[in-house]
Amino acid sequence: MAVPVPMKQRGWPMQFESVATKRAKTHTRYYSRDGSLLPGVTTILGILNKPALLSWSNKLGLAGIEVGKYVDILALVGTTAHEMILAHLKNEKFDPDGLPADIVDRAENALLSYFEWEKNHKIKPIYCEKAFVSEQLGFGGTIDFYGEIDGIVTLKDFKTSKAIYDEHLYQVAAYKILLVENDCKVDAVGILQIGRAENEGFSEKVITDCSKEFEIFRCCLEIYKLKKKHGR
């Protein structure tokens, strides 16, 4: 499959850096009740090797594409798509606020894929993009969606990626623990993958039992804490 050429390498306006910096999502900090800084779910899972990502990066390099810049563009598209979906769920108007049309167009592809999924479901949000902390295990995380889907209380994570990967499953398993510890009932857990291109559509995975995925996350958490303890 051909690797798409990044916008900047096609002569995309040089204001990308300033726009990306302005729109960049501030890294959420999580604190325990005693004020201790806690790691986030995505930071913890960063210790995992990601072979699919390495293969993808290699293809970009062979195509003469600067990986860092390309990842930045995809991240901005993903962030924008998330903002669009969350604005929709909150009945708010999305503000592009200076975003280049190419970024908005790609993000709208993801939004249309989301709408294609949503039209077959009845959605009732309770929390959208809300942070939670586990005092018991010492970590935090921010969920995309928690609410009713077709009358079932559901945790749903949105991914603007090419596919659903194992680390996504570990991530939502950790989010479920955060919700349960904070007295939120969870009857279903799922991931909705939405493509950034017109022909990518969406895919969905529902997990009925997160216990195995959470055990892997718990091991990652322990390794993360050990590395921090020993200064690595």
mmCIF file of C-alpha atoms in Angstrom:
data_model
loop_
_atom_site.group_PDB
_atom_site.id
_atom_site.type_symbol
_atom_site.label_atom_id
_atom_site.label_comp_id
_atom_site.label_asym_id
_atom_site.label_seq_id
_atom_site.Cartn_x
_atom_site.Cartn_y
_atom_site.Cartn_z
ATOM 1 C CA MET A 1 0.000 0.000 0.000
ATOM 2 C CA ALA A 2 1.379 3.404 -0.975
ATOM 3 C CA VAL A 3 2.402 5.753 1.805
ATOM 4 C CA PRO A 4 0.707 9.180 1.514
ATOM 5 C CA VAL A 5 3.015 12.169 1.272
ATOM 6 C CA PRO A 6 2.801 14.545 4.257
ATOM 7 C CA MET A 7 1.143 17.872 3.638
ATOM 8 C CA LYS A 8 4.240 19.896 4.435
ATOM 9 C CA GLN A 9 6.303 17.958 1.910
ATOM 10 C CA ARG A 10 3.708 18.825 -0.706
ATOM 11 C CA GLY A 11 4.258 22.520 -0.017
ATOM 12 C CA TRP A 12 1.772 22.835 2.840
ATOM 13 C CA PRO A 13 1.936 26.317 4.448
ATOM 14 C CA MET A 14 4.748 26.877 6.903
ATOM 15 C CA GLN A 15 2.339 27.974 9.637
ATOM 16 C CA PHE A 16 1.862 24.300 10.583
ATOM 17 C CA GLU A 17 4.154 24.561 13.619
ATOM 18 C CA SER A 18 2.348 27.573 15.058
ATOM 19 C CA VAL A 19 -1.091 26.070 14.396
ATOM 20 C CA ALA A 20 -0.072 22.687 15.827
ATOM 21 C CA THR A 21 1.366 24.317 18.933
ATOM 22 C CA LYS A 22 -1.764 26.394 19.444
ATOM 23 C CA ARG A 23 -4.100 23.422 18.995
ATOM 24 C CA ALA A 24 -1.948 20.870 20.806
ATOM 25 C CA LYS A 25 -3.809 19.141 23.573
ATOM 26 C CA THR A 26 -2.306 20.005 26.944
ATOM 27 C CA HIS A 27 -0.910 16.925 28.610
ATOM 28 C CA THR A 28 -3.239 16.138 31.514
ATOM 29 C CA ARG A 29 -1.600 15.758 34.913
ATOM 30 C CA TYR A 30 -3.110 13.382 37.438
ATOM 31 C CA TYR A 31 -2.752 13.794 41.195
ATOM 32 C CA SER A 32 -3.702 11.650 44.167
ATOM 33 C CA ARG A 33 -5.537 13.123 47.160
ATOM 34 C CA ASP A 34 -2.215 13.721 48.940
ATOM 35 C CA GLY A 35 -0.909 15.734 45.984
ATOM 36 C CA SER A 36 1.358 13.064 44.505
ATOM 37 C CA LEU A 37 1.801 13.192 40.731
ATOM 38 C CA LEU A 38 0.509 10.006 39.110
ATOM 39 C CA PRO A 39 1.308 8.527 35.683
ATOM 40 C CA GLY A 40 -1.367 8.396 33.002
ATOM 41 C CA VAL A 41 -2.546 5.268 31.217
ATOM 42 C CA THR A 42 -0.974 6.187 27.869
ATOM 43 C CA THR A 43 2.334 7.058 29.541
ATOM 44 C CA ILE A 44 2.378 3.710 31.323
ATOM 45 C CA LEU A 45 1.661 1.787 28.131
ATOM 46 C CA GLY A 46 4.484 3.677 26.442
ATOM 47 C CA ILE A 47 6.884 1.056 27.821
ATOM 48 C CA LEU A 48 5.459 -1.525 25.410
ATOM 49 C CA ASN A 49 7.176 -2.398 22.176
ATOM 50 C CA LYS A 50 4.928 -1.575 19.205
ATOM 51 C CA PRO A 51 6.016 -3.671 16.204
ATOM 52 C CA ALA A 52 3.238 -2.332 13.949
ATOM 53 C CA LEU A 53 4.464 1.217 14.584
ATOM 54 C CA LEU A 54 8.069 0.257 13.788
ATOM 55 C CA SER A 55 7.029 -1.323 10.493
ATOM 56 C CA TRP A 56 4.952 1.738 9.584
ATOM 57 C CA SER A 57 7.842 4.089 10.426
ATOM 58 C CA ASN A 58 10.175 2.026 8.272
ATOM 59 C CA LYS A 59 7.809 2.323 5.279
ATOM 60 C CA LEU A 60 7.696 6.088 5.715
ATOM 61 C CA GLY A 61 11.474 6.276 5.846
ATOM 62 C CA LEU A 62 11.848 4.195 2.693
ATOM 63 C CA ALA A 63 9.409 6.557 0.955
ATOM 64 C CA GLY A 64 11.615 9.518 1.907
ATOM 65 C CA ILE A 65 9.131 10.907 4.417
ATOM 66 C CA GLU A 66 10.281 12.575 7.637
ATOM 67 C CA VAL A 67 8.544 10.458 10.277
ATOM 68 C CA GLY A 68 8.428 13.063 13.052
ATOM 69 C CA LYS A 69 6.723 15.684 10.909
ATOM 70 C CA TYR A 70 4.257 13.169 9.498
ATOM 71 C CA VAL A 71 3.334 11.902 12.959
ATOM 72 C CA ASP A 72 2.763 15.500 14.080
ATOM 73 C CA ILE A 73 0.336 16.052 11.194
ATOM 74 C CA LEU A 74 -1.559 12.820 11.887
ATOM 75 C CA ALA A 75 -1.731 13.717 15.581
ATOM 76 C CA LEU A 76 -3.242 17.112 14.724
ATOM 77 C CA VAL A 77 -5.796 15.451 12.436
ATOM 78 C CA GLY A 78 -6.652 12.979 15.204
ATOM 79 C CA THR A 79 -6.943 15.690 17.844
ATOM 80 C CA THR A 80 -9.171 17.734 15.548
ATOM 81 C CA ALA A 81 -11.403 14.735 14.815
ATOM 82 C CA HIS A 82 -11.745 14.077 18.551
ATOM 83 C CA GLU A 83 -12.692 17.716 19.111
ATOM 84 C CA MET A 84 -15.333 17.485 16.389
ATOM 85 C CA ILE A 85 -16.861 14.312 17.814
ATOM 86 C CA LEU A 86 -16.863 15.630 21.374
ATOM 87 C CA ALA A 87 -18.417 18.933 20.261
ATOM 88 C CA HIS A 88 -21.140 16.922 18.560
ATOM 89 C CA LEU A 89 -21.760 14.786 21.653
ATOM 90 C CA LYS A 90 -21.923 17.893 23.846
ATOM 91 C CA ASN A 91 -24.226 19.708 21.377
ATOM 92 C CA GLU A 92 -21.558 22.378 20.926
ATOM 93 C CA LYS A 93 -20.278 24.070 17.767
ATOM 94 C CA PHE A 94 -16.799 23.066 16.645
ATOM 95 C CA ASP A 95 -14.447 26.024 16.175
ATOM 96 C CA PRO A 96 -11.662 25.395 13.596
ATOM 97 C CA ASP A 97 -9.809 28.456 14.965
ATOM 98 C CA GLY A 98 -7.292 28.899 12.160
ATOM 99 C CA LEU A 99 -6.769 25.243 11.257
ATOM 100 C CA PRO A 100 -5.685 24.678 7.634
ATOM 101 C CA ALA A 101 -8.463 23.383 5.391
ATOM 102 C CA ASP A 102 -6.492 20.189 4.649
ATOM 103 C CA ILE A 103 -6.452 19.267 8.351
ATOM 104 C CA VAL A 104 -10.157 20.046 8.748
ATOM 105 C CA ASP A 105 -10.995 17.994 5.640
ATOM 106 C CA ARG A 106 -9.179 14.935 6.941
ATOM 107 C CA ALA A 107 -10.734 15.302 10.377
ATOM 108 C CA GLU A 108 -14.174 15.605 8.788
ATOM 109 C CA ASN A 109 -13.577 12.246 7.088
ATOM 110 C CA ALA A 110 -13.240 10.740 10.558
ATOM 111 C CA LEU A 111 -16.319 12.627 11.755
ATOM 112 C CA LEU A 112 -18.361 11.263 8.836
ATOM 113 C CA SER A 113 -17.203 7.738 9.700
ATOM 114 C CA TYR A 114 -18.322 8.373 13.280
ATOM 115 C CA PHE A 115 -21.738 9.541 12.035
ATOM 116 C CA GLU A 116 -22.005 6.393 9.922
ATOM 117 C CA TRP A 117 -21.549 4.346 13.106
ATOM 118 C CA GLU A 118 -23.765 6.558 15.277
ATOM 119 C CA LYS A 119 -26.788 6.464 12.964
ATOM 120 C CA ASN A 120 -27.413 2.856 13.991
ATOM 121 C CA HIS A 121 -27.244 3.564 17.724
ATOM 122 C CA LYS A 122 -29.006 5.598 20.385
ATOM 123 C CA ILE A 123 -26.387 7.652 22.255
ATOM 124 C CA LYS A 124 -26.818 9.279 25.669
ATOM 125 C CA PRO A 125 -23.545 10.754 27.022
ATOM 126 C CA ILE A 126 -22.840 10.991 30.740
ATOM 127 C CA TYR A 127 -19.145 11.975 30.628
ATOM 128 C CA CYS A 128 -17.104 13.055 27.609
ATOM 129 C CA GLU A 129 -13.328 13.491 27.881
ATOM 130 C CA LYS A 130 -13.292 13.320 31.662
ATOM 131 C CA ALA A 131 -10.252 12.580 33.838
ATOM 132 C CA PHE A 132 -10.285 9.994 36.630
ATOM 133 C CA VAL A 133 -7.716 8.787 39.174
ATOM 134 C CA SER A 134 -7.185 5.448 40.880
ATOM 135 C CA GLU A 135 -6.098 6.055 44.466
ATOM 136 C CA GLN A 136 -5.713 2.318 45.018
ATOM 137 C CA LEU A 137 -3.316 1.627 42.148
ATOM 138 C CA GLY A 138 -1.814 5.060 41.621
ATOM 139 C CA PHE A 139 -2.560 6.081 38.043
ATOM 140 C CA GLY A 140 -4.909 8.321 36.088
ATOM 141 C CA GLY A 141 -6.573 8.504 32.702
ATOM 142 C CA THR A 142 -8.995 10.499 30.583
ATOM 143 C CA ILE A 143 -11.903 8.671 28.975
ATOM 144 C CA ASP A 144 -13.436 9.684 25.651
ATOM 145 C CA PHE A 145 -17.026 8.586 26.277
ATOM 146 C CA TYR A 146 -19.022 7.125 29.133
ATOM 147 C CA GLY A 147 -22.783 6.875 28.838
ATOM 148 C CA GLU A 148 -25.601 4.839 27.396
ATOM 149 C CA ILE A 149 -25.371 3.243 23.969
ATOM 150 C CA ASP A 150 -28.639 1.544 23.023
ATOM 151 C CA GLY A 151 -29.601 1.594 26.705
ATOM 152 C CA ILE A 152 -26.376 -0.111 27.861
ATOM 153 C CA VAL A 153 -23.986 1.806 30.147
ATOM 154 C CA THR A 154 -20.826 1.818 28.061
ATOM 155 C CA LEU A 155 -17.228 2.985 28.122
ATOM 156 C CA LYS A 156 -16.160 3.825 24.551
ATOM 157 C CA ASP A 157 -12.783 4.976 23.289
ATOM 158 C CA PHE A 158 -12.384 6.649 19.880
ATOM 159 C CA LYS A 159 -9.277 5.885 17.808
ATOM 160 C CA THR A 160 -8.346 7.707 14.597
ATOM 161 C CA SER A 161 -5.960 4.924 13.634
ATOM 162 C CA LYS A 162 -5.593 2.411 10.804
ATOM 163 C CA ALA A 163 -6.727 -0.462 13.023
ATOM 164 C CA ILE A 164 -7.467 -1.512 16.601
ATOM 165 C CA TYR A 165 -4.257 -2.636 18.297
ATOM 166 C CA ASP A 166 -3.588 -4.640 21.458
ATOM 167 C CA GLU A 167 -2.465 -1.580 23.427
ATOM 168 C CA HIS A 168 -5.890 -0.024 22.772
ATOM 169 C CA LEU A 169 -7.462 -2.978 24.593
ATOM 170 C CA TYR A 170 -5.103 -2.569 27.553
ATOM 171 C CA GLN A 171 -5.958 1.131 27.622
ATOM 172 C CA VAL A 172 -9.734 0.708 27.841
ATOM 173 C CA ALA A 173 -9.310 -2.067 30.424
ATOM 174 C CA ALA A 174 -7.469 0.447 32.617
ATOM 175 C CA TYR A 175 -10.157 3.064 31.978
ATOM 176 C CA LYS A 176 -12.812 0.624 33.135
ATOM 177 C CA ILE A 177 -10.968 0.162 36.440
ATOM 178 C CA LEU A 178 -10.826 3.939 36.851
ATOM 179 C CA LEU A 179 -14.568 4.237 36.341
ATOM 180 C CA VAL A 180 -15.473 1.330 38.613
ATOM 181 C CA GLU A 181 -13.236 2.625 41.411
ATOM 182 C CA ASN A 182 -15.008 5.977 41.102
ATOM 183 C CA ASP A 183 -18.446 4.361 41.522
ATOM 184 C CA CYS A 184 -19.397 4.342 37.839
ATOM 185 C CA LYS A 185 -21.247 1.274 36.606
ATOM 186 C CA VAL A 186 -19.799 -0.200 33.383
ATOM 187 C CA ASP A 187 -21.793 -2.845 31.513
ATOM 188 C CA ALA A 188 -19.859 -2.749 28.242
ATOM 189 C CA VAL A 189 -16.431 -1.648 27.015
ATOM 190 C CA GLY A 190 -15.614 -0.859 23.414
ATOM 191 C CA ILE A 191 -13.275 0.777 20.939
ATOM 192 C CA LEU A 192 -14.436 2.620 17.837
ATOM 193 C CA GLN A 193 -11.740 2.949 15.172
ATOM 194 C CA ILE A 194 -12.485 5.723 12.675
ATOM 195 C CA GLY A 195 -10.367 6.309 9.592
ATOM 196 C CA ARG A 196 -8.953 9.632 8.452
ATOM 197 C CA ALA A 197 -9.345 8.881 4.741
ATOM 198 C CA GLU A 198 -12.618 8.833 2.799
ATOM 199 C CA ASN A 199 -12.345 5.109 2.061
ATOM 200 C CA GLU A 200 -11.359 3.923 5.545
ATOM 201 C CA GLY A 201 -14.745 3.903 7.294
ATOM 202 C CA PHE A 202 -14.867 2.505 10.816
ATOM 203 C CA SER A 203 -14.492 -0.700 12.809
ATOM 204 C CA GLU A 204 -15.616 -1.581 16.307
ATOM 205 C CA LYS A 205 -14.517 -3.998 18.992
ATOM 206 C CA VAL A 206 -16.496 -4.755 22.141
ATOM 207 C CA ILE A 207 -14.829 -6.478 25.091
ATOM 208 C CA THR A 208 -17.044 -8.521 27.374
ATOM 209 C CA ASP A 209 -14.271 -9.420 29.838
ATOM 210 C CA CYS A 210 -11.326 -7.036 30.386
ATOM 211 C CA SER A 211 -9.565 -9.108 33.049
ATOM 212 C CA LYS A 212 -6.731 -10.424 30.847
ATOM 213 C CA GLU A 213 -6.132 -7.027 29.262
ATOM 214 C CA PHE A 214 -6.076 -5.376 32.667
ATOM 215 C CA GLU A 215 -3.535 -7.878 33.992
ATOM 216 C CA ILE A 216 -1.210 -6.845 31.179
ATOM 217 C CA PHE A 217 -1.794 -3.202 32.022
ATOM 218 C CA ARG A 218 -1.113 -3.890 35.703
ATOM 219 C CA CYS A 219 2.207 -5.506 34.791
ATOM 220 C CA CYS A 220 3.099 -2.453 32.699
ATOM 221 C CA LEU A 221 2.233 -0.249 35.667
ATOM 222 C CA GLU A 222 4.530 -2.227 37.962
ATOM 223 C CA ILE A 223 7.377 -2.105 35.449
ATOM 224 C CA TYR A 224 6.828 1.627 34.969
ATOM 225 C CA LYS A 225 7.020 2.193 38.750
ATOM 226 C CA LEU A 226 10.139 0.051 39.069
ATOM 227 C CA LYS A 227 11.888 1.966 36.277
ATOM 228 C CA LYS A 228 10.975 5.258 37.948
ATOM 229 C CA LYS A 229 12.200 3.969 41.294
ATOM 230 C CA HIS A 230 15.578 3.065 39.817
ATOM 231 C CA GLY A 231 15.842 6.245 37.751
ATOM 232 C CA ARG A 232 15.295 4.689 34.328
#
